[in-house]
């Protein structure tokens, strides 16, 4: 049973958020209770919670922390707007964060005639619904993606697009879980994912727990393995898919897509509709988060680069739609992804 990385505990007025601190996995299992919006902001910023769909879920619960003390409805509405603006400043690339905040804002406006206590309860229902729906949508993606995994395949993935990155099932890893449930016999290559090693730490851990054979490789080994015919498909998640099908995902994904094209290996993106941003015309307009240089100059407390060296640390890159064989979503498959096929997913 895939892990649930976040939960709301207690009632709307004085409950709190429970998370697994993903920065410490897999060697340590640390659980945290978040009671202040600043703690939620910090957890997002330092990747204690991470992954695009999970940021959407975190947005919902994060907003709840900001409205707990409001005594009447106008105060609550004001606190909600302020909290949503604050959380929106935590990470710029994954559109699910903004999608989750927008959904909470809309639910508040639709119910603004309610007294504060009832409105708070209604908003907690909405936040829980975001998480429950996300799990359901992951299962739909799994069903839609299973057709692309064949018996005997070795599928490569990058970063972590599993239960830890979502409400509790997974996008790319959701397809692997569904393929396992369908009895398919396949294995996975997990790229370590420099600099924060989500692939080495989180993806390997999740797949091993589910009994899916997984081999850890460094990011730079991918091309050689493809040339040797060891990889049959590449499947990753996404942080934001633009209207034309360009997809932002963890830095390194773009090189995998180029390598896959050169070696005739199909490359797939798996993402829910909440990751597709029709307001962003192409990948050129997707804001790319730049993170602290210390993440590249070393790992955790171990410094490897000389003090004073210049470091560049973009957290994501954009894979052009032309390199993506299919975009697998909860609403169906856009194959190949382009303006028309992506728009069609929204009916
Ligand atoms: O910086 P992170 O760990 O939040 O980056 C996560 C990724 O790039 C994932 O691949 C993406 O969010 C898809 S998760 C289902």
GROMACS .gro file of N, CA, C and O in nm, residues 283-342:
model
  240
  283UNK      N    1   0.658   2.614  -2.303
  283UNK     CA    2   0.757   2.595  -2.197
  283UNK      C    3   0.840   2.719  -2.171
  283UNK      O    4   0.892   2.737  -2.060
  284UNK      N    5   0.855   2.806  -2.272
  284UNK     CA    6   0.937   2.928  -2.254
  284UNK      C    7   0.884   3.017  -2.142
  284UNK      O    8   0.957   3.096  -2.085
  285UNK      N    9   0.755   3.007  -2.115
  285UNK     CA   10   0.696   3.095  -2.012
  285UNK      C   11   0.689   3.027  -1.874
  285UNK      O   12   0.639   3.088  -1.779
  286UNK      N   13   0.738   2.906  -1.861
  286UNK     CA   14   0.730   2.839  -1.730
  286UNK      C   15   0.843   2.892  -1.641
  286UNK      O   16   0.961   2.885  -1.678
  287UNK      N   17   0.810   2.949  -1.524
  287UNK     CA   18   0.917   2.998  -1.436
  287UNK      C   19   0.996   2.882  -1.376
  287UNK      O   20   0.937   2.785  -1.327
  288UNK      N   21   1.126   2.890  -1.384
  288UNK     CA   22   1.212   2.782  -1.334
  288UNK      C   23   1.276   2.825  -1.202
  288UNK      O   24   1.345   2.927  -1.196
  289UNK      N   25   1.247   2.747  -1.099
  289UNK     CA   26   1.302   2.777  -0.966
  289UNK      C   27   1.454   2.762  -0.965
  289UNK      O   28   1.508   2.665  -1.018
  290UNK      N   29   1.521   2.860  -0.905
  290UNK     CA   30   1.666   2.847  -0.881
  290UNK      C   31   1.685   2.827  -0.732
  290UNK      O   32   1.631   2.901  -0.651
  291UNK      N   33   1.765   2.727  -0.696
  291UNK     CA   34   1.779   2.694  -0.555
  291UNK      C   35   1.918   2.728  -0.504
  291UNK      O   36   2.007   2.768  -0.578
  292UNK      N   37   1.935   2.708  -0.376
  292UNK     CA   38   2.058   2.750  -0.309
  292UNK      C   39   2.182   2.679  -0.367
  292UNK      O   40   2.180   2.557  -0.386
  293UNK      N   41   2.290   2.754  -0.389
  293UNK     CA   42   2.413   2.694  -0.444
  293UNK      C   43   2.466   2.579  -0.358
  293UNK      O   44   2.528   2.486  -0.410
  294UNK      N   45   2.441   2.583  -0.228
  294UNK     CA   46   2.497   2.480  -0.140
  294UNK      C   47   2.448   2.340  -0.179
  294UNK      O   48   2.515   2.240  -0.152
  295UNK      N   49   2.331   2.332  -0.244
  295UNK     CA   50   2.278   2.199  -0.282
  295UNK      C   51   2.365   2.132  -0.387
  295UNK      O   52   2.370   2.009  -0.395
  296UNK      N   53   2.432   2.212  -0.472
  296UNK     CA   54   2.517   2.156  -0.576
  296UNK      C   55   2.661   2.141  -0.527
  296UNK      O   56   2.733   2.049  -0.565
  297UNK      N   57   2.699   2.230  -0.438
  297UNK     CA   58   2.839   2.230  -0.389
  297UNK      C   59   2.865   2.118  -0.289
  297UNK      O   60   2.981   2.096  -0.249
  298UNK      N   61   2.760   2.047  -0.249
  298UNK     CA   62   2.778   1.937  -0.154
  298UNK      C   63   2.647   1.866  -0.134
  298UNK      O   64   2.550   1.893  -0.206
  299UNK      N   65   2.642   1.772  -0.041
  299UNK     CA   66   2.515   1.706  -0.009
  299UNK      C   67   2.498   1.705   0.142
  299UNK      O   68   2.588   1.661   0.215
  300UNK      N   69   2.383   1.752   0.190
  300UNK     CA   70   2.360   1.770   0.333
  300UNK      C   71   2.478   1.846   0.393
  300UNK      O   72   2.510   1.954   0.346
  301UNK      N   73   2.545   1.788   0.492
  301UNK     CA   74   2.650   1.866   0.559
  301UNK      C   75   2.787   1.847   0.496
  301UNK      O   76   2.886   1.901   0.545
  302UNK      N   77   2.795   1.766   0.390
  302UNK     CA   78   2.927   1.737   0.333
  302UNK      C   79   2.954   1.827   0.212
  302UNK      O   80   2.887   1.816   0.109
  303UNK      N   81   3.050   1.916   0.226
  303UNK     CA   82   3.088   2.005   0.118
  303UNK      C   83   3.185   1.930   0.027
  303UNK      O   84   3.278   1.866   0.074
  304UNK      N   85   3.163   1.937  -0.107
  304UNK     CA   86   3.260   1.872  -0.196
  304UNK      C   87   3.332   1.972  -0.286
  304UNK      O   88   3.445   1.947  -0.328
  305UNK      N   89   3.269   2.084  -0.318
  305UNK     CA   90   3.331   2.182  -0.408
  305UNK      C   91   3.411   2.283  -0.326
  305UNK      O   92   3.381   2.304  -0.208
  306UNK      N   93   3.511   2.346  -0.390
  306UNK     CA   94   3.589   2.443  -0.314
  306UNK      C   95   3.503   2.561  -0.269
  306UNK      O   96   3.413   2.603  -0.340
  307UNK      N   97   3.531   2.613  -0.152
  307UNK     CA   98   3.462   2.734  -0.103
  307UNK      C   99   3.481   2.844  -0.206
  307UNK      O  100   3.589   2.857  -0.264
  308UNK      N  101   3.376   2.919  -0.234
  308UNK     CA  102   3.388   3.036  -0.321
  308UNK      C  103   3.363   3.006  -0.468
  308UNK      O  104   3.356   3.098  -0.550
  309UNK      N  105   3.344   2.878  -0.507
  309UNK     CA  106   3.320   2.848  -0.648
  309UNK      C  107   3.180   2.899  -0.689
  309UNK      O  108   3.088   2.901  -0.607
  310UNK      N  109   3.168   2.944  -0.815
  310UNK     CA  110   3.036   2.986  -0.865
  310UNK      C  111   2.953   2.861  -0.893
  310UNK      O  112   3.003   2.764  -0.949
  311UNK      N  113   2.826   2.867  -0.855
  311UNK     CA  114   2.737   2.751  -0.873
  311UNK      C  115   2.608   2.799  -0.939
  311UNK      O  116   2.558   2.907  -0.907
  312UNK      N  117   2.554   2.721  -1.029
  312UNK     CA  118   2.423   2.750  -1.089
  312UNK      C  119   2.332   2.632  -1.055
  312UNK      O  120   2.371   2.517  -1.075
  313UNK      N  121   2.214   2.657  -1.002
  313UNK     CA  122   2.129   2.548  -0.951
  313UNK      C  123   1.981   2.562  -0.990
  313UNK      O  124   1.895   2.582  -0.905
  314UNK      N  125   1.951   2.551  -1.122
  314UNK     CA  126   1.808   2.550  -1.161
  314UNK      C  127   1.749   2.415  -1.123
  314UNK      O  128   1.809   2.311  -1.148
  315UNK      N  129   1.629   2.416  -1.063
  315UNK     CA  130   1.571   2.290  -1.012
  315UNK      C  131   1.495   2.213  -1.118
  315UNK      O  132   1.465   2.094  -1.099
  316UNK      N  133   1.460   2.279  -1.229
  316UNK     CA  134   1.377   2.213  -1.332
  316UNK      C  135   1.427   2.246  -1.471
  316UNK      O  136   1.501   2.344  -1.488
  317UNK      N  137   1.389   2.165  -1.569
  317UNK     CA  138   1.410   2.203  -1.709
  317UNK      C  139   1.283   2.171  -1.786
  317UNK      O  140   1.191   2.110  -1.732
  318UNK      N  141   1.281   2.215  -1.912
  318UNK     CA  142   1.159   2.198  -1.992
  318UNK      C  143   1.189   2.103  -2.108
  318UNK      O  144   1.284   2.124  -2.183
  319UNK      N  145   1.109   2.000  -2.121
  319UNK     CA  146   1.119   1.908  -2.234
  319UNK      C  147   1.018   1.951  -2.339
  319UNK      O  148   0.898   1.959  -2.311
  320UNK      N  149   1.066   1.983  -2.461
  320UNK     CA  150   0.971   2.025  -2.565
  320UNK      C  151   0.876   1.912  -2.602
  320UNK      O  152   0.914   1.794  -2.603
  321UNK      N  153   0.753   1.950  -2.635
  321UNK     CA  154   0.648   1.850  -2.666
  321UNK      C  155   0.692   1.753  -2.776
  321UNK      O  156   0.656   1.635  -2.773
  322UNK      N  157   0.774   1.802  -2.870
  322UNK     CA  158   0.815   1.718  -2.984
  322UNK      C  159   0.894   1.595  -2.939
  322UNK      O  160   0.905   1.499  -3.013
  323UNK      N  161   0.950   1.600  -2.819
  323UNK     CA  162   1.028   1.485  -2.771
  323UNK      C  163   0.942   1.389  -2.688
  323UNK      O  164   0.991   1.287  -2.640
  324UNK      N  165   0.816   1.425  -2.667
  324UNK     CA  166   0.729   1.343  -2.580
  324UNK      C  167   0.636   1.259  -2.666
  324UNK      O  168   0.557   1.313  -2.745
  325UNK      N  169   0.648   1.129  -2.653
  325UNK     CA  170   0.560   1.042  -2.733
  325UNK      C  171   0.414   1.057  -2.690
  325UNK      O  172   0.325   1.064  -2.772
  326UNK      N  173   0.389   1.060  -2.559
  326UNK     CA  174   0.251   1.073  -2.513
  326UNK      C  175   0.250   1.136  -2.374
  326UNK      O  176   0.340   1.114  -2.294
  327UNK      N  177   0.145   1.215  -2.351
  327UNK     CA  178   0.119   1.272  -2.219
  327UNK      C  179   0.004   1.192  -2.160
  327UNK      O  180  -0.108   1.194  -2.213
  328UNK      N  181   0.034   1.120  -2.052
  328UNK     CA  182  -0.066   1.031  -1.991
  328UNK      C  183  -0.131   1.106  -1.875
  328UNK      O  184  -0.062   1.147  -1.781
  329UNK      N  185  -0.261   1.126  -1.880
  329UNK     CA  186  -0.330   1.200  -1.773
  329UNK      C  187  -0.447   1.117  -1.719
  329UNK      O  188  -0.478   1.011  -1.772
  330UNK      N  189  -0.514   1.173  -1.617
  330UNK     CA  190  -0.633   1.106  -1.563
  330UNK      C  191  -0.749   1.112  -1.662
  330UNK      O  192  -0.840   1.031  -1.655
  331UNK      N  193  -0.744   1.209  -1.754
  331UNK     CA  194  -0.856   1.225  -1.847
  331UNK      C  195  -0.829   1.159  -1.981
  331UNK      O  196  -0.905   1.179  -2.076
  332UNK      N  197  -0.720   1.087  -1.992
  332UNK     CA  198  -0.688   1.021  -2.119
  332UNK      C  199  -0.545   1.051  -2.160
  332UNK      O  200  -0.468   1.110  -2.084
  333UNK      N  201  -0.512   1.012  -2.282
  333UNK     CA  202  -0.374   1.023  -2.330
  333UNK      C  203  -0.367   1.120  -2.447
  333UNK      O  204  -0.446   1.108  -2.541
  334UNK      N  205  -0.276   1.218  -2.439
  334UNK     CA  206  -0.253   1.309  -2.552
  334UNK      C  207  -0.132   1.255  -2.628
  334UNK      O  208  -0.021   1.263  -2.579
  335UNK      N  209  -0.156   1.199  -2.746
  335UNK     CA  210  -0.048   1.131  -2.818
  335UNK      C  211  -0.052   1.171  -2.965
  335UNK      O  212  -0.143   1.127  -3.036
  336UNK      N  213   0.043   1.253  -3.010
  336UNK     CA  214   0.147   1.320  -2.933
  336UNK      C  215   0.087   1.445  -2.867
  336UNK      O  216  -0.015   1.495  -2.913
  337UNK      N  217   0.151   1.496  -2.761
  337UNK     CA  218   0.096   1.618  -2.700
  337UNK      C  219   0.121   1.740  -2.789
  337UNK      O  220   0.231   1.760  -2.836
  338UNK      N  221   0.016   1.816  -2.813
  338UNK     CA  222   0.027   1.943  -2.886
  338UNK      C  223  -0.094   2.027  -2.846
  338UNK      O  224  -0.176   1.983  -2.764
  339UNK      N  225  -0.105   2.148  -2.905
  339UNK     CA  226  -0.215   2.239  -2.866
  339UNK      C  227  -0.351   2.170  -2.872
  339UNK      O  228  -0.432   2.182  -2.779
  340UNK      N  229  -0.376   2.095  -2.978
  340UNK     CA  230  -0.509   2.034  -2.999
  340UNK      C  231  -0.530   1.918  -2.902
  340UNK      O  232  -0.635   1.910  -2.836
  341UNK      N  233  -0.432   1.826  -2.893
  341UNK     CA  234  -0.455   1.707  -2.810
  341UNK      C  235  -0.461   1.743  -2.663
  341UNK      O  236  -0.534   1.684  -2.585
  342UNK      N  237  -0.383   1.846  -2.623
  342UNK     CA  238  -0.385   1.887  -2.481
  342UNK      C  239  -0.520   1.953  -2.449
  342UNK      O  240  -0.584   1.923  -2.348
   0.00000   0.00000   0.00000
